[in-house]
Tab-separated table of C-alpha atoms and ligand atoms in Angstrom:
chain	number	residue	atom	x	y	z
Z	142	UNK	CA	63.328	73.591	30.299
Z	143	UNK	CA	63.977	70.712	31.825
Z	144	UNK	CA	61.556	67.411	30.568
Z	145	UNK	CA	59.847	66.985	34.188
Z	146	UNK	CA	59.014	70.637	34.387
Z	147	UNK	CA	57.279	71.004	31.232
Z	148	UNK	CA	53.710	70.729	31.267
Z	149	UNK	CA	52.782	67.305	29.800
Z	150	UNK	CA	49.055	66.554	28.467
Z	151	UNK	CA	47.725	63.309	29.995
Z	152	UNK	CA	46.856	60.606	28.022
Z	153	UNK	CA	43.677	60.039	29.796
Z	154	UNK	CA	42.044	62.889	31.768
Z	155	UNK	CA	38.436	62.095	33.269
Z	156	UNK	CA	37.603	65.864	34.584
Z	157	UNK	CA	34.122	65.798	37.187
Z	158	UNK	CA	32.885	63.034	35.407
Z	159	UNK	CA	28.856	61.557	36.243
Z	160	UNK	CA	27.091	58.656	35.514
Z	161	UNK	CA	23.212	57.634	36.366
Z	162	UNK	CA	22.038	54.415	35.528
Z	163	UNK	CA	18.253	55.191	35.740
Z	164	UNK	CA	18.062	56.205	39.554
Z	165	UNK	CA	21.768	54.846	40.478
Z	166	UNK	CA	24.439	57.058	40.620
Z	167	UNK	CA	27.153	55.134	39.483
Z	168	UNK	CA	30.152	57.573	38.721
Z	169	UNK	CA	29.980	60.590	41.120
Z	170	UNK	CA	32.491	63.598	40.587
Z	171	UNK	CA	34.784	61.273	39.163
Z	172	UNK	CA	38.380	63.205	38.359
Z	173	UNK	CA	41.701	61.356	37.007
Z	174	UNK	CA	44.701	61.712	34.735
Z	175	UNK	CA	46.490	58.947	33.325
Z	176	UNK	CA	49.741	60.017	32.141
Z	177	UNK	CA	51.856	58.704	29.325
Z	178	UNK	CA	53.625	55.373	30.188
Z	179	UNK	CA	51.770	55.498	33.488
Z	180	UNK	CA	50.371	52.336	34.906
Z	181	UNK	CA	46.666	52.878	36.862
Z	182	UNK	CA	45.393	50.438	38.806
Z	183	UNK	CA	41.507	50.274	39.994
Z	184	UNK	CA	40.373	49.105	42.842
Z	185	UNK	CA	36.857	48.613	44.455
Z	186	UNK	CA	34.299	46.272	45.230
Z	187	UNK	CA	31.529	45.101	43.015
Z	188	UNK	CA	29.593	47.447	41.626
Z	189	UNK	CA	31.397	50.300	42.685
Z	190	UNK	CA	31.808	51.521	38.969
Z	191	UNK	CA	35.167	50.057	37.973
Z	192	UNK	CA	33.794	48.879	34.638
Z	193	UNK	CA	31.416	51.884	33.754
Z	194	UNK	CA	34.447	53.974	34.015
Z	195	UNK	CA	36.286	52.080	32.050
Z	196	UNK	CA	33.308	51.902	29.462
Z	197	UNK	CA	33.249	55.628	29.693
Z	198	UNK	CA	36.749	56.360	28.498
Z	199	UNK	CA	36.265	54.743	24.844
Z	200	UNK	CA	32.654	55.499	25.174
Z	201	UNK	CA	30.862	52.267	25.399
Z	202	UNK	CA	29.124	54.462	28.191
Z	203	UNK	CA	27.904	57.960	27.667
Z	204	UNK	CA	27.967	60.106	30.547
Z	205	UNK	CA	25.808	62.587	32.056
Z	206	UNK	CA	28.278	65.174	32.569
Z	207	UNK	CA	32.111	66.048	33.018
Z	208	UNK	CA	34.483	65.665	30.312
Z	209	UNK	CA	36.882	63.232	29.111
Z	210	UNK	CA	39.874	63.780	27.254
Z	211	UNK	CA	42.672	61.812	24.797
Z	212	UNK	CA	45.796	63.234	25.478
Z	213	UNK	CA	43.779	66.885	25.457
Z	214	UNK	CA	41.042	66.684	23.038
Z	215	UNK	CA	37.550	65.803	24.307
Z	216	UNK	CA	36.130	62.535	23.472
Z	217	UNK	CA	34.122	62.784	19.691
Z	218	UNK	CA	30.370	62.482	20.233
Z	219	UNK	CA	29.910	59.716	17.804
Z	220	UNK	CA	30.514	58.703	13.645
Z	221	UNK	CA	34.015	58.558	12.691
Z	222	UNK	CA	35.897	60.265	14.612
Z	223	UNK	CA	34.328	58.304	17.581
Z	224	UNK	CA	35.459	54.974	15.461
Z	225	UNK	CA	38.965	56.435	15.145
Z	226	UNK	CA	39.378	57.303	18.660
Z	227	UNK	CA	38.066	53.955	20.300
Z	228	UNK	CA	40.735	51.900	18.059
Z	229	UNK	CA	43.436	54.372	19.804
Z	230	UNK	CA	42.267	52.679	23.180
Z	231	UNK	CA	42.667	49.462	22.955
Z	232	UNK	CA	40.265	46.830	25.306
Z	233	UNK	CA	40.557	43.793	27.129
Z	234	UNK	CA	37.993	42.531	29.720
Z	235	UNK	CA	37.208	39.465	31.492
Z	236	UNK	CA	35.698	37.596	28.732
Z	237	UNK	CA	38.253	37.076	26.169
Z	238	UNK	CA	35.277	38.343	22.941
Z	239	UNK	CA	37.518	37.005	20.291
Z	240	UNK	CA	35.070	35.832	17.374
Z	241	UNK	CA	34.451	32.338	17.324
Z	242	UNK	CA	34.628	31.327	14.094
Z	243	UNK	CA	37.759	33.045	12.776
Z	244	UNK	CA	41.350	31.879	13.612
Z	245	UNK	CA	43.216	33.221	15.674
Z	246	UNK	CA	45.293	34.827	12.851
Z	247	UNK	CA	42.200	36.300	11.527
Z	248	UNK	CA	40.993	37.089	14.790
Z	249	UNK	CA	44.402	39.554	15.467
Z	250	UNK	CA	44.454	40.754	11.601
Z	251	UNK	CA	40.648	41.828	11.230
Z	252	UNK	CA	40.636	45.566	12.576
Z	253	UNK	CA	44.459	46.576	11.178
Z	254	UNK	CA	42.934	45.191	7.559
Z	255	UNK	CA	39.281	46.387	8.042
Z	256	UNK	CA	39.477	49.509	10.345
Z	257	UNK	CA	43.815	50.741	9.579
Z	258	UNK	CA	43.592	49.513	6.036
Z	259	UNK	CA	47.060	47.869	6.863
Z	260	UNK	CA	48.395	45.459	3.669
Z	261	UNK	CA	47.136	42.023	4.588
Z	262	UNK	CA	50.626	40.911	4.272
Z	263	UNK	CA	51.853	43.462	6.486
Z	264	UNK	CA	49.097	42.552	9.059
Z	265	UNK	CA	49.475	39.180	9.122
Z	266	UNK	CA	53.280	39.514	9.675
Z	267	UNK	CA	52.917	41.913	12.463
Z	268	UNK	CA	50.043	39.714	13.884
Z	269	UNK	CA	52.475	36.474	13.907
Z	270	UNK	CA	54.914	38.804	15.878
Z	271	UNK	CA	52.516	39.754	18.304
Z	272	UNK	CA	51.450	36.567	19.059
Z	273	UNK	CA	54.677	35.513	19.264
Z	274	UNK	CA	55.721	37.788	21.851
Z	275	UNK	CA	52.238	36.880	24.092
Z	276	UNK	CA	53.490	33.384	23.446
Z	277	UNK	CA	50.529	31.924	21.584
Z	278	UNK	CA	52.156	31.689	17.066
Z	279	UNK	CA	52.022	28.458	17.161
Z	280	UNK	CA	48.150	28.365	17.864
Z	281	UNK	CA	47.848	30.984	15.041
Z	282	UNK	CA	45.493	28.562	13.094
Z	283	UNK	CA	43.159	27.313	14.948
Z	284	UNK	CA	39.730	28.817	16.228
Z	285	UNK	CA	39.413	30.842	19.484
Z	286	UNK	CA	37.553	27.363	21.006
Z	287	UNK	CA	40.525	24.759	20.485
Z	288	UNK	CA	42.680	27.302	23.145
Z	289	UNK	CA	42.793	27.516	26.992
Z	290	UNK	CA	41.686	30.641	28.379
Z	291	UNK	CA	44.903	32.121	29.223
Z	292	UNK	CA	46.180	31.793	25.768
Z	293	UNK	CA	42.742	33.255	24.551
Z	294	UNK	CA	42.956	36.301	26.623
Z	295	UNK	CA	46.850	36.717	25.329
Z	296	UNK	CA	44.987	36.838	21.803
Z	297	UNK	CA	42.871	39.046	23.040
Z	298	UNK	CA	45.804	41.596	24.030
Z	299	UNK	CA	47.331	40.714	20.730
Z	300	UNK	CA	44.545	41.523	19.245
Z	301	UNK	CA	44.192	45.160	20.909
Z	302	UNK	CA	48.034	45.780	20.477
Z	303	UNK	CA	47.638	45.369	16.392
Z	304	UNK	CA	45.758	48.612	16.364
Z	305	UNK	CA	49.026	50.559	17.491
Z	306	UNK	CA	46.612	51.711	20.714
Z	307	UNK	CA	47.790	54.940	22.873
Z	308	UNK	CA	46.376	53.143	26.007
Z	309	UNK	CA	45.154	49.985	26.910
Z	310	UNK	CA	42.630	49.361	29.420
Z	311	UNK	CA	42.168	46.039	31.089
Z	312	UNK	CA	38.521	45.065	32.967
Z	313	UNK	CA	39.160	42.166	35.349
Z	314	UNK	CA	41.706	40.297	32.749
Z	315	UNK	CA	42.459	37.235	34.647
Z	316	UNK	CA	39.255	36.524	36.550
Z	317	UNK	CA	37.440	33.844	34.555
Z	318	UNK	CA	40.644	32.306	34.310
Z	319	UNK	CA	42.101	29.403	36.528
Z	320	UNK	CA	44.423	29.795	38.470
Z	321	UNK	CA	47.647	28.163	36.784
Z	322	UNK	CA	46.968	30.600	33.754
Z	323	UNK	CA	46.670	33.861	35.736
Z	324	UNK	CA	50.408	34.309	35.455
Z	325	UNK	CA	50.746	34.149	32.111
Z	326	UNK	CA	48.179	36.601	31.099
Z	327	UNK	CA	49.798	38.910	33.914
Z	328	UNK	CA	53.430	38.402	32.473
Z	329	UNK	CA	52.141	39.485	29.594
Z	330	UNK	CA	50.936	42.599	31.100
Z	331	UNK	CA	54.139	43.060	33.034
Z	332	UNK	CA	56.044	43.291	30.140
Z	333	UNK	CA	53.811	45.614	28.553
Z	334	UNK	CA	54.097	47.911	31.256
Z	335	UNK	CA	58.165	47.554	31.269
Z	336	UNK	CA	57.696	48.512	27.685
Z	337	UNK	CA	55.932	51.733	28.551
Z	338	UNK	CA	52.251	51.501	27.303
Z	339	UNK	CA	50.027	53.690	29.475
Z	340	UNK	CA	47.246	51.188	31.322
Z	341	UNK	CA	44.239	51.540	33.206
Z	342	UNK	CA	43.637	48.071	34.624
Z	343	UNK	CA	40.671	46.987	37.284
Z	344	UNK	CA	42.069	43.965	39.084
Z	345	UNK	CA	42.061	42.701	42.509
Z	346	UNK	CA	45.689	40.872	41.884
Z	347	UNK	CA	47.460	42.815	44.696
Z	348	UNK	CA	51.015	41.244	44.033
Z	349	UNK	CA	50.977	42.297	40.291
Z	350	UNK	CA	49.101	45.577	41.270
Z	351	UNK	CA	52.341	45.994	43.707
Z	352	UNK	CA	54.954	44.808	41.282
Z	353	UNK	CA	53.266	47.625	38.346
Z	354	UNK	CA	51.473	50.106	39.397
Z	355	UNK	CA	52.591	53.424	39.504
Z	356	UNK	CA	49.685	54.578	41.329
Z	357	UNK	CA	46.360	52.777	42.665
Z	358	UNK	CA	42.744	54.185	42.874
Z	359	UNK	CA	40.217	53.120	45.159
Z	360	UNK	CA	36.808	53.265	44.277
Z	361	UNK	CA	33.685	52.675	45.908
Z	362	UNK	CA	30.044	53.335	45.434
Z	363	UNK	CA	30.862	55.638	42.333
Z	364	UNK	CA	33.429	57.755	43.824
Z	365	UNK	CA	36.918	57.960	43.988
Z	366	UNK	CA	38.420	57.450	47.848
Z	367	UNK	CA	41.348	56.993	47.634
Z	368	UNK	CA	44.504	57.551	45.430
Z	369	UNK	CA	48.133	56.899	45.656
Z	370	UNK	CA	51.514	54.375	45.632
Z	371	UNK	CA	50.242	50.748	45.875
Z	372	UNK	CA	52.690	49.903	48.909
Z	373	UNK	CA	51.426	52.614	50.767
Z	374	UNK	CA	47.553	52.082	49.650
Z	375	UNK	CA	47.893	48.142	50.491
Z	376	UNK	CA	49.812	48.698	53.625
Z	377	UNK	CA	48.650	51.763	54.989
Z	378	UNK	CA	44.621	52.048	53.793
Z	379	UNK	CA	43.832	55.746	55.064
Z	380	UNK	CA	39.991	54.966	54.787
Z	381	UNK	CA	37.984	52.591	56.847
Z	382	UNK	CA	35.694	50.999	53.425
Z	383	UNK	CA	39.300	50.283	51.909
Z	384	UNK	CA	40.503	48.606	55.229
Z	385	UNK	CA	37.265	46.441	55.059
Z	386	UNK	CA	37.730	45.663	50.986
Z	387	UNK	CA	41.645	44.830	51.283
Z	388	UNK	CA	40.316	42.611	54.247
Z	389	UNK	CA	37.933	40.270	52.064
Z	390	UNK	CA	40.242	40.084	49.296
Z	391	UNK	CA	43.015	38.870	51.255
Z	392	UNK	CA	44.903	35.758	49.674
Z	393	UNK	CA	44.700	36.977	46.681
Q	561	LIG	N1	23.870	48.916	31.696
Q	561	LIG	C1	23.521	49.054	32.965
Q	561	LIG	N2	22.271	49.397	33.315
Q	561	LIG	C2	21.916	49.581	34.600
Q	561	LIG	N3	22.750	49.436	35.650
Q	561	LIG	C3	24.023	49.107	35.360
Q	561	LIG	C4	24.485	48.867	34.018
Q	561	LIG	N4	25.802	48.543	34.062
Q	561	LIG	C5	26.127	48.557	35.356
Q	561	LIG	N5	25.085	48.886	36.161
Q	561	LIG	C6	25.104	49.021	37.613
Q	561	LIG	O1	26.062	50.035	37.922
Q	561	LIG	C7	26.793	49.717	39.091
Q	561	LIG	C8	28.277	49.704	38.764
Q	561	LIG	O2	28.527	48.613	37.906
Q	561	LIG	P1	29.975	48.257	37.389
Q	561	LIG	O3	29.829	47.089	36.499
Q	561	LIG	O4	30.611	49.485	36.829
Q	561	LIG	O5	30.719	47.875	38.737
Q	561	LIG	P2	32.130	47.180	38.970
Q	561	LIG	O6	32.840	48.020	39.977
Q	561	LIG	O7	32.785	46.955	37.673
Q	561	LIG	O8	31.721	45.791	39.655
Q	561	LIG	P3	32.410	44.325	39.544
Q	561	LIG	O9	33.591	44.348	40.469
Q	561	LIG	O10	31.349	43.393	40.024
Q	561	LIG	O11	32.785	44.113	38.113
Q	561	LIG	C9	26.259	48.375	39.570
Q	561	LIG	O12	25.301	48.618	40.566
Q	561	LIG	C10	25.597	47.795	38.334
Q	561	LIG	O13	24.551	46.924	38.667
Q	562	LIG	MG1	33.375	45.216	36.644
């Protein structure tokens, strides 16, 4: 059998998934597979649920209902199998939560050392490659505050690639940054995606969504409305709410 007829598991599968915040419905019927390598990009406006899906698929969130699945086996309830799981997904969002008072060495070593029980040798020479290839060694000793916040989200991807994830998910990477260091965070991610990591990344950064994506999702007021190839979502919006998003976000 040829590879593309075989039946592949996805790495992420969100099956009828939904979310209440007290009376707000925030994830309604929500249905997706991520597949391996594949880049996702999500698309909405504010508080249509972008983030509390995200949250949900390495359970920061519970959910009400539905099921979600790493590469076929359902998300683990909690203890350590819930620990294990969430260091296979690794987590970047718009603040760059790197802990202040460690360096940035530290700061990328911590969770092989503490949660992998990787060699601190071994860590620390795969963390100076990593940071290396986001571009940031030679700010490998000094704290988190002492960096611009394009290098300190490139830590923080650093940081999440250490653990060896099977997906990374990305909230809104490059919005607290300024301008002249959005490109350098999205390089980053550009390369990662050449490389073949499966992503799931909420951004409003149409040219990179363009450039990447292998597929785009639009979401609005908790529910999925729309789904396919970015050129053909951005230049050919089927509904009228993503006509009237893609129209306030223009010149981005
Ligand atoms: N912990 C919470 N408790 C109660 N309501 C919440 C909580 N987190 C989010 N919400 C609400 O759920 C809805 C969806 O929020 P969410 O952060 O997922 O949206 P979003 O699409 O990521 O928005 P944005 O583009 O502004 O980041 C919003 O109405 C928000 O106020
Ligand atoms: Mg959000």
């Amino acid at each position: 059998m040829s590879e593309d007829t075989q039946h592949k598991t996805p790495t992420i599968e969100l099956r009828h998934v939904e979310k209440h915040f007290g009376d707000l419905h925030v994830l309604k019927d929500v249905s997706l597979q991520v597949e391996k390598g594949e880049v996702l990009v999500l698309i909405g406006p504010s508080g249509s649920g972008k983030s509390t899906l995200c949250r949900t698929i390495n359970r920061l969130e519970t959910i009400d209902s539905g099921e979600i699945l790493i590469e076929g086996k359902p998300l683990p309830q909690e203890g350590k199998e819930l620990a294990a799981m969430r260091a296979e997904i690794g987590m970047v969002f718009q603040q760059f939560n790197l802990f202040a008072h460690k360096t940035i060495l530290e700061n990328v070593t911590m969770g092989p050392v503490e949660v992998l029980h990787v060699d601190k040798k071994k860590a620390e020479q795969e963390a100076m490659e990593l940071l290396r290839r986001v571009g940031v060694a030679e700010q490998a000793s000094k704290v988190p505050a002492q960096l611009s916040g394009g290098q300190q989200q490139r830590v923080a991807i650093a940081r999440s690639l250490a653990m060896h994830p099977k997906a990374m998910l990305f909230d809104e990477p490059t919005s607290a940054l300024d301008p002249e260091m959005i490109n350098e965070v999205l390089d980053v991610m550009v390369e990662l995606a050449r490389e073949g990591m499966t992503m799931v990344v909420v951004t409003h950064e149409m040219n990179f969504a363009r450039r990447v994506a292998d597929r785009v999702e639009f979401m609005a007021d908790g529910q999925i409305l729309e789904e396919g190839d970015p050129n053909e979502f951005f230049d050919h919006p089927k509904t009228e709410r993503a006509r009237e998003f893609l129209e306030s976000i223009k010149g981005h």
